[in-house]
Coordinates of C-alpha atoms and ligand atoms in Angstrom, one line a residue:
M9 CA 29.2 1.9 -11.4
I10 CA 30.7 -1.1 -8.3
E11 CA 29.1 -4.6 -8.6
I12 CA 29.8 -6.1 -5.4
Q13 CA 28.4 -9.8 -4.9
S14 CA 29.1 -10.0 -0.7
F15 CA 25.3 -7.7 -1.1
D16 CA 22.7 -10.4 0.7
K17 CA 20.4 -9.7 -2.3
K18 CA 17.9 -12.1 -0.7
S19 CA 17.3 -10.6 2.7
L20 CA 17.1 -7.0 1.0
L21 CA 14.3 -8.7 -1.0
H22 CA 12.5 -10.1 1.2
L23 CA 13.2 -6.6 3.5
A24 CA 11.0 -5.6 0.2
F25 CA 7.9 -7.5 -0.3
T26 CA 7.6 -9.4 2.4
G27 CA 5.1 -12.8 1.7
L28 CA 7.0 -14.0 -1.3
T29 CA 8.5 -18.0 -1.4
E30 CA 12.2 -19.1 -0.4
D31 CA 12.2 -20.0 -4.3
E32 CA 10.4 -17.0 -5.5
L33 CA 13.2 -14.7 -3.8
Q34 CA 15.7 -17.1 -4.9
Q35 CA 14.9 -17.0 -8.3
M36 CA 15.0 -13.1 -7.9
A37 CA 17.7 -13.0 -6.7
A38 CA 19.2 -14.7 -9.3
M39 CA 17.6 -12.3 -12.2
S40 CA 19.0 -8.9 -9.9
R41 CA 22.4 -7.9 -9.4
L42 CA 23.8 -5.5 -7.0
C43 CA 25.7 -2.3 -8.0
T44 CA 26.9 0.4 -5.8
Y45 CA 26.5 4.2 -7.1
P46 CA 28.4 7.6 -6.1
S47 CA 26.4 10.8 -4.2
N48 CA 25.0 12.5 -6.6
H49 CA 24.3 9.6 -9.5
V50 CA 21.1 9.4 -11.2
L51 CA 19.2 6.3 -11.1
C52 CA 16.2 7.3 -13.2
H53 CA 16.0 10.2 -15.3
E54 CA 12.3 12.2 -15.6
G55 CA 10.7 11.9 -18.4
A56 CA 13.1 9.1 -20.3
Y57 CA 11.5 5.6 -21.0
E58 CA 13.7 3.2 -18.9
G59 CA 14.0 0.1 -18.5
V60 CA 15.4 -1.2 -15.1
F61 CA 14.0 -0.8 -11.4
Y62 CA 16.0 -0.4 -7.9
I63 CA 15.3 -1.3 -4.2
I64 CA 17.9 0.7 -2.5
A65 CA 19.9 -1.6 -0.5
D66 CA 22.3 0.8 1.6
G67 CA 22.4 5.0 1.9
I68 CA 19.5 7.5 0.8
A69 CA 18.9 8.5 -2.7
T70 CA 16.3 11.4 -3.4
I71 CA 13.0 11.6 -5.9
S72 CA 12.1 14.7 -7.2
K73 CA 9.7 16.1 -10.4
N74 CA 10.6 19.0 -11.5
I75 CA 7.2 21.4 -11.6
S76 CA 8.2 24.1 -14.1
E77 CA 10.8 26.4 -15.4
Q78 CA 10.7 29.1 -13.0
D79 CA 10.0 26.7 -10.1
G80 CA 12.4 24.5 -10.8
E81 CA 13.1 21.0 -9.3
R82 CA 11.1 20.1 -6.3
V83 CA 11.7 17.0 -3.6
L84 CA 9.4 14.0 -3.0
R85 CA 10.2 11.9 -0.9
I86 CA 13.8 10.3 0.2
A87 CA 13.5 6.8 -0.4
G88 CA 16.0 4.7 2.5
K89 CA 16.8 1.6 2.6
G90 CA 14.5 -1.7 0.8
D91 CA 12.2 1.3 -0.6
L92 CA 11.7 0.3 -4.2
V93 CA 12.5 3.2 -6.6
G94 CA 11.9 3.1 -10.9
E95 CA 8.9 0.7 -10.6
M96 CA 5.4 2.6 -11.9
A97 CA 7.0 3.3 -15.0
L98 CA 7.7 0.0 -16.3
I99 CA 4.4 -1.7 -14.9
Q100 CA 3.3 1.3 -17.4
N101 CA 5.2 1.4 -19.3
V102 CA 5.8 5.4 -20.0
P103 CA 8.5 7.4 -19.4
R104 CA 9.7 8.0 -15.9
S105 CA 7.9 11.1 -13.8
A106 CA 10.5 11.8 -11.3
T107 CA 14.4 12.0 -10.8
V108 CA 16.1 9.4 -8.7
R109 CA 18.7 10.5 -7.5
T110 CA 21.8 9.2 -4.9
A111 CA 22.5 11.7 -2.0
T112 CA 24.8 9.7 -0.6
D113 CA 26.9 6.2 -1.4
C114 CA 23.9 4.0 -2.9
T115 CA 24.4 0.6 -3.0
V116 CA 21.0 -0.7 -5.0
L117 CA 20.0 -3.7 -6.1
E118 CA 18.7 -3.2 -10.1
M119 CA 16.1 -5.7 -12.5
E120 CA 15.9 -5.3 -15.6
K121 CA 12.3 -4.8 -17.1
K122 CA 12.3 -8.2 -19.1
D123 CA 12.9 -9.7 -16.2
F124 CA 10.9 -8.0 -13.4
E125 CA 7.4 -8.6 -16.0
T126 CA 8.9 -12.6 -15.7
M127 CA 9.0 -12.3 -11.6
L128 CA 5.2 -10.0 -11.8
S129 CA 3.9 -13.2 -13.8
R130 CA 5.2 -16.2 -11.2
S131 CA 4.1 -14.9 -8.1
P132 CA 1.2 -13.2 -7.7
S133 CA 2.2 -12.2 -3.8
M134 CA 4.7 -10.1 -5.6
A135 CA 2.2 -8.9 -7.7
I136 CA 0.1 -8.1 -4.9
N137 CA 3.1 -6.3 -3.0
I138 CA 3.6 -4.2 -6.0
I139 CA 0.2 -3.2 -6.2
R140 CA 0.1 -2.2 -2.5
T141 CA 3.5 -0.4 -2.5
T142 CA 2.3 2.0 -5.2
L143 CA -1.1 2.6 -4.1
D144 CA 0.6 3.8 -0.8
R145 CA 3.1 5.6 -2.9
I146 CA -0.1 7.2 -4.7
R147 CA -2.0 8.2 -2.2
E148 CA 0.9 9.6 -0.2
N149 CA 1.4 11.7 -3.5
D150 CA -2.4 12.3 -3.5
Q151 CA -1.5 13.4 -0.1
I152 CA 1.8 16.4 -0.5
A153 CA -0.3 17.5 -3.8
I154 CA -3.3 17.8 -1.8
Q155 CA -0.6 20.2 0.8
D156 CA 0.2 22.0 -1.4
L157 CA -2.7 23.3 -4.0
Q158 CA -4.3 24.5 0.2
N159 CA -0.7 26.4 0.8
T160 CA -0.8 27.5 -2.9
N161 CA -4.3 28.4 -1.9
K162 CA -3.4 30.4 0.9
V163 CA -1.0 32.2 -0.9
L164 CA -3.3 32.9 -3.2
H165 CA -5.9 34.0 -1.6
H166 CA -3.4 36.9 0.7
L167 CA -2.3 38.2 -2.6
D168 CA -5.8 39.1 -3.7
R169 CA -6.8 40.3 -0.5
N170 CA -3.8 42.6 -1.3
K171 CA -4.7 43.0 -4.4
L172 CA -8.2 44.4 -3.0
E173 CA -7.0 46.7 -1.5
F174 CA -4.7 48.3 -3.0
I175 CA -7.2 48.1 -5.4
Q176 CA -9.7 50.7 -2.3
V177 CA -6.5 52.8 -1.5
A178 CA -5.5 53.8 -5.4
A179 CA -9.6 55.1 -5.9
H180 CA -10.4 56.6 -3.0
E181 CA -7.0 58.4 -3.3
L182 CA -7.8 59.2 -7.1
R183 CA -11.4 60.2 -6.2
T184 CA -10.8 63.3 -4.4
P185 CA -8.3 64.9 -7.0
L186 CA -11.1 63.8 -9.5
T187 CA -13.3 65.9 -7.9
V188 CA -11.6 69.2 -7.5
L189 CA -10.5 69.2 -11.3
K190 CA -14.1 67.7 -12.3
G191 CA -15.0 71.1 -9.9
Y192 CA -12.7 74.0 -11.4
V193 CA -14.1 72.7 -15.1
N194 CA -18.2 73.5 -13.7
V195 CA -16.2 76.9 -13.0
L196 CA -14.3 77.5 -16.0
N197 CA -17.1 75.6 -18.4
S198 CA -19.7 78.6 -17.1
F199 CA -17.1 81.4 -18.5
P200 CA -19.2 83.3 -21.2
E201 CA -15.5 83.9 -23.0
I202 CA -15.1 80.1 -23.2
K203 CA -18.4 79.2 -24.5
A204 CA -18.3 82.0 -27.2
N205 CA -14.9 80.5 -27.8
P206 CA -15.8 76.7 -29.9
V207 CA -12.0 75.1 -30.1
L208 CA -12.1 76.0 -26.0
S209 CA -15.4 74.3 -25.9
E210 CA -15.1 71.3 -27.6
V211 CA -11.4 71.0 -25.1
M212 CA -14.0 72.1 -22.3
D213 CA -16.2 69.3 -23.6
G214 CA -13.0 66.7 -23.9
I215 CA -11.6 67.3 -20.5
V216 CA -15.6 66.3 -19.2
K217 CA -15.5 63.5 -20.8
G218 CA -13.1 61.9 -19.7
A219 CA -12.9 63.3 -16.1
D220 CA -16.9 61.2 -16.6
R221 CA -14.8 58.0 -17.7
M222 CA -12.6 58.4 -15.1
H223 CA -14.9 59.0 -12.4
E224 CA -16.8 55.7 -13.2
V225 CA -13.9 53.3 -13.3
V226 CA -13.3 54.9 -9.7
N227 CA -16.3 54.2 -9.0
T228 CA -16.2 50.1 -10.2
M229 CA -13.0 49.6 -8.5
L230 CA -14.8 50.5 -5.3
D231 CA -17.5 48.5 -6.7
V232 CA -15.4 45.2 -6.7
T233 CA -13.8 45.7 -3.7
R234 CA -17.0 46.1 -1.3
I235 CA -19.0 43.2 -3.8
D236 CA -15.6 41.0 -2.8
S237 CA -15.3 41.4 0.5
E238 CA -16.6 39.3 3.1
T239 CA -17.9 41.7 5.3
L240 CA -20.4 42.9 2.0
K241 CA -23.8 43.2 2.8
L242 CA -27.4 43.4 1.2
R243 CA -29.2 46.8 1.6
A244 CA -32.2 43.7 0.4
A245 CA -35.3 45.9 -1.3
P246 CA -37.7 45.2 -3.3
V247 CA -36.8 45.5 -7.3
L248 CA -38.7 45.5 -10.2
L249 CA -36.5 43.9 -12.3
K250 CA -38.4 44.7 -15.7
R251 CA -38.0 48.5 -14.9
V252 CA -33.9 47.7 -14.0
V253 CA -33.8 46.7 -17.6
S254 CA -36.1 49.1 -18.9
D255 CA -33.9 51.7 -17.7
I256 CA -30.7 50.7 -18.5
V257 CA -31.7 49.7 -22.5
H258 CA -33.4 53.4 -22.3
E259 CA -30.1 54.7 -20.8
L260 CA -27.3 53.2 -23.5
T261 CA -29.3 53.0 -26.2
K262 CA -28.0 56.6 -28.0
A263 CA -24.5 54.6 -27.8
A264 CA -26.1 51.4 -29.7
T265 CA -27.5 53.4 -31.9
E266 CA -24.4 56.0 -32.9
R267 CA -23.0 52.1 -33.5
N268 CA -26.3 50.5 -35.4
I269 CA -27.2 48.3 -32.6
E270 CA -29.7 47.1 -32.1
L271 CA -31.7 46.3 -28.6
T272 CA -34.0 44.6 -28.4
I273 CA -36.1 43.8 -25.1
A274 CA -38.4 40.5 -25.2
Q275 CA -38.2 40.0 -20.8
D276 CA -42.2 37.7 -20.4
A277 CA -45.1 39.9 -18.8
D278 CA -44.4 37.9 -16.3
T279 CA -40.4 38.6 -15.0
P280 CA -40.9 38.5 -10.8
N281 CA -40.1 41.2 -9.1
I282 CA -36.9 39.9 -6.1
N283 CA -35.6 41.1 -3.2
G284 CA -32.2 42.7 -3.0
D285 CA -30.2 45.4 -3.3
P286 CA -31.2 48.0 -6.0
T287 CA -28.1 49.3 -6.7
L288 CA -26.3 45.8 -6.8
I289 CA -28.4 44.2 -9.3
Q290 CA -28.6 47.8 -12.0
K291 CA -24.9 47.5 -12.0
A292 CA -24.5 44.0 -12.5
I293 CA -27.3 44.5 -15.4
Y294 CA -25.3 47.6 -16.4
H295 CA -22.6 45.7 -17.3
L296 CA -23.8 42.3 -18.7
I297 CA -25.5 45.2 -21.3
V298 CA -22.3 47.4 -21.4
N299 CA -20.6 44.5 -22.4
A300 CA -22.8 43.0 -25.0
I301 CA -22.3 46.3 -27.2
K302 CA -18.8 46.6 -26.5
Y303 CA -18.1 43.7 -28.2
T304 CA -20.8 43.6 -30.9
P305 CA -19.7 45.2 -34.4
D306 CA -21.8 48.3 -36.2
G307 CA -25.2 46.7 -37.0
G308 CA -24.8 43.9 -34.5
K309 CA -28.1 42.9 -32.2
V310 CA -28.0 42.8 -28.4
I311 CA -31.9 40.9 -27.2
L312 CA -32.3 41.0 -23.4
R313 CA -34.3 38.1 -22.0
S314 CA -36.6 38.0 -18.4
Y315 CA -38.6 34.8 -17.3
P316 CA -38.9 33.3 -13.9
I317 CA -37.4 30.2 -13.3
T318 CA -36.8 27.4 -10.5
M319 CA -32.9 27.3 -9.2
D320 CA -31.8 24.4 -7.3
K321 CA -33.5 22.9 -4.6
D322 CA -36.6 24.1 -6.5
I323 CA -36.2 27.9 -5.2
P324 CA -38.4 29.9 -7.1
G325 CA -35.7 33.2 -9.2
V326 CA -35.3 34.9 -12.0
E327 CA -33.1 34.6 -14.9
V328 CA -31.7 37.9 -17.0
S329 CA -29.6 36.6 -20.3
V330 CA -28.0 38.9 -22.8
Q331 CA -27.2 38.2 -25.9
D332 CA -25.3 39.3 -29.2
T333 CA -23.5 38.8 -32.1
G334 CA -20.1 39.7 -31.1
I335 CA -17.6 38.8 -31.3
G336 CA -18.1 35.4 -28.8
V337 CA -15.6 33.8 -26.2
D338 CA -13.9 30.5 -26.6
A339 CA -14.9 27.8 -23.9
E340 CA -11.4 28.2 -22.4
Q341 CA -12.1 32.1 -21.0
H342 CA -15.8 31.2 -19.6
E343 CA -14.3 30.9 -16.7
L344 CA -11.4 32.4 -16.7
I345 CA -13.3 36.1 -17.8
F346 CA -15.9 36.0 -14.3
E347 CA -12.4 37.3 -12.8
K348 CA -11.5 40.9 -11.8
F349 CA -8.9 42.6 -14.4
Y350 CA -9.1 39.5 -16.7
Q351 CA -9.2 40.8 -20.7
V352 CA -9.1 38.1 -23.5
G353 CA -6.1 39.1 -25.4
D354 CA -3.4 41.6 -25.5
A355 CA -4.9 45.1 -23.5
T356 CA -3.5 47.4 -24.6
V357 CA -4.9 47.1 -27.9
H358 CA -8.1 48.0 -27.3
S359 CA -9.4 50.6 -28.4
S360 CA -10.5 53.3 -25.9
G361 CA -14.3 54.4 -24.9
K362 CA -16.9 52.3 -22.7
T363 CA -19.4 51.5 -25.8
S364 CA -17.1 51.7 -29.2
F365 CA -16.0 48.2 -29.9
K366 CA -13.5 46.7 -28.5
G367 CA -13.0 49.2 -25.7
G368 CA -10.8 49.3 -23.1
G369 CA -11.8 48.4 -19.7
P370 CA -9.9 47.7 -16.2
G371 CA -11.5 44.2 -16.7
L372 CA -14.0 44.3 -13.5
G373 CA -17.3 44.5 -14.9
L374 CA -18.0 41.1 -14.8
A375 CA -16.4 40.8 -11.7
I376 CA -18.9 41.8 -10.1
V377 CA -20.9 40.4 -12.4
R378 CA -20.3 37.2 -11.0
G379 CA -19.7 39.1 -7.0
V380 CA -23.9 40.1 -7.0
A381 CA -25.1 37.4 -8.5
R382 CA -22.6 35.4 -5.5
A383 CA -24.3 37.5 -2.5
H384 CA -27.9 36.9 -3.9
G385 CA -27.2 33.5 -3.7
G386 CA -26.9 33.4 -7.4
K387 CA -24.7 32.4 -10.4
A388 CA -23.7 34.1 -13.4
W389 CA -22.0 32.6 -16.3
V390 CA -21.2 32.6 -20.1
E391 CA -22.7 30.3 -23.4
S392 CA -20.7 31.0 -27.0
S393 CA -19.3 29.1 -29.3
G394 CA -16.5 30.3 -28.9
H395 CA -14.4 33.6 -30.2
D396 CA -15.2 34.2 -33.7
E397 CA -15.2 37.6 -35.2
V398 CA -15.7 36.3 -39.6
N399 CA -19.4 34.8 -38.8
Y400 CA -19.9 36.5 -35.3
S401 CA -21.5 34.0 -33.5
G402 CA -22.1 35.8 -30.7
S403 CA -22.2 34.7 -26.9
T404 CA -25.6 34.6 -24.0
F405 CA -24.7 36.1 -20.6
Y406 CA -26.6 35.1 -18.0
L407 CA -27.6 36.5 -14.5
Q408 CA -30.2 33.9 -12.1
L409 CA -31.2 35.6 -8.9
P410 CA -33.5 34.5 -6.7
I411 CA -36.1 35.6 -5.6
D412 CA -35.9 36.1 -1.9
P413 CA -32.3 36.1 -1.2
P414 CA -30.4 33.7 1.6
T415 CA -30.5 35.3 5.2
P416 CA -27.0 35.9 6.0
S417 CA -26.3 33.1 8.9
T418 CA -24.8 35.1 11.7
Ligands
LIG22 P1 -14.0 44.5 -19.3 O1 -15.4 44.9 -20.7 O2 -13.7 46.1 -18.6 O3 -12.9 44.4 -19.8 P2 -15.3 42.3 -17.9 O4 -15.1 41.9 -16.8 O5 -16.4 43.2 -18.2 O6 -14.4 43.4 -18.1 O7 -15.3 41.7 -19.4 C1 -13.7 40.2 -19.4 C2 -13.5 40.6 -20.7 O8 -14.2 39.3 -21.0 C3 -13.6 42.0 -21.3 O9 -11.5 42.1 -21.7 C4 -13.3 40.7 -23.2 O10 -12.6 39.8 -23.7 C5 -14.3 39.3 -22.7 N1 -16.5 39.3 -22.4 C6 -17.0 41.0 -22.2 N2 -17.7 40.4 -22.6 C7 -18.3 39.7 -23.2 C8 -19.2 39.7 -24.8 N3 -20.0 40.0 -24.6 N4 -18.7 39.1 -26.0 C9 -17.4 39.0 -25.8 N5 -16.7 39.0 -24.8 C10 -17.1 39.4 -23.7

């Protein structure tokens, strides 16, 4: 660091703070010192409590911020002659929020925190000046952050499209050989030798169950690509909601009974029928009920309700709720679990089986539920006091649908 005397401190201060009186400029000049630093010298260290602020007199400095271990440092802006650096942390009494590094040989006017505060208390015009500069900077940083978010959003959107395309291709490619496999298994199954041999028929049963489960997963993959695609067109028809729920319960009763789980239907008599895509709505409710069974321990309860409601903007609708006495969901996961392929905890330690306790799944069920809700102009969400595998306080999942889906804008 070289301290120099010859620089005209007052004209520099005038450049940094317009509106200061001659007297104030004089006082400030007396409290500050001019120093020169070589290139690549760090004036402010991000995260450190430091007691000096700087006005650049000559040269250039970069202001950068550590984004993450992966992304490293990111330059936020370049400061040149007349620019203030390092004053924000002094005003707020907080650690430096960014690193300031000289990019060339730099001459700076330095002022200690206590002198800076004395000046601020003496000169209202300087205080206003600092507020203005700080607000401008915050606005500038906001703009950078917004731009960053917009760019990242575009990239994420693109990656999401790629992921969907991949799922679609993979599902189609798997479906053909699976169909062939199931065909051959059916032929084999018809041989009397196999039927007569208990060991072989058990093996065949296993193959059929495995192939059926794979088929179901492949279909779920195709469902999610269809629901997520921007071109989804609803095939609207009358949906007898109470009937849909009771049919699914009927289908799943055997699986629930095997695990001693009580499935109760408590639908309001005035649950309205709705107009919507019957297949999609059936799938959404199916996933909710399968999940409730899957994430409830043996001996638990699942209650299904449906009732009329008035949605936002006074739109008449219906709500289906699926309440369980299962493992529950922590608040920070309430939104994430509706993302494609998102699973809480380690997916590799799940047991297998569609309805076995914490049985594995592709992590697509709730993405389908939310996709179906949105396609109909409705919504889906969860309420739960948290993940608890001691008291099993459970969760309630809600699916809200309007009686008439919105007409698509053309
Ligand atoms: P999958 O069940 O195939 O993992 P889903 O999209 O259906 O995928 O669910 C995502 C995650 O949400 C699950 O892995 C589970 O952690 C959590 N979840 C879903 N339903 C429930 C429920 N009823 N109770 C507790 N957790 C649930």
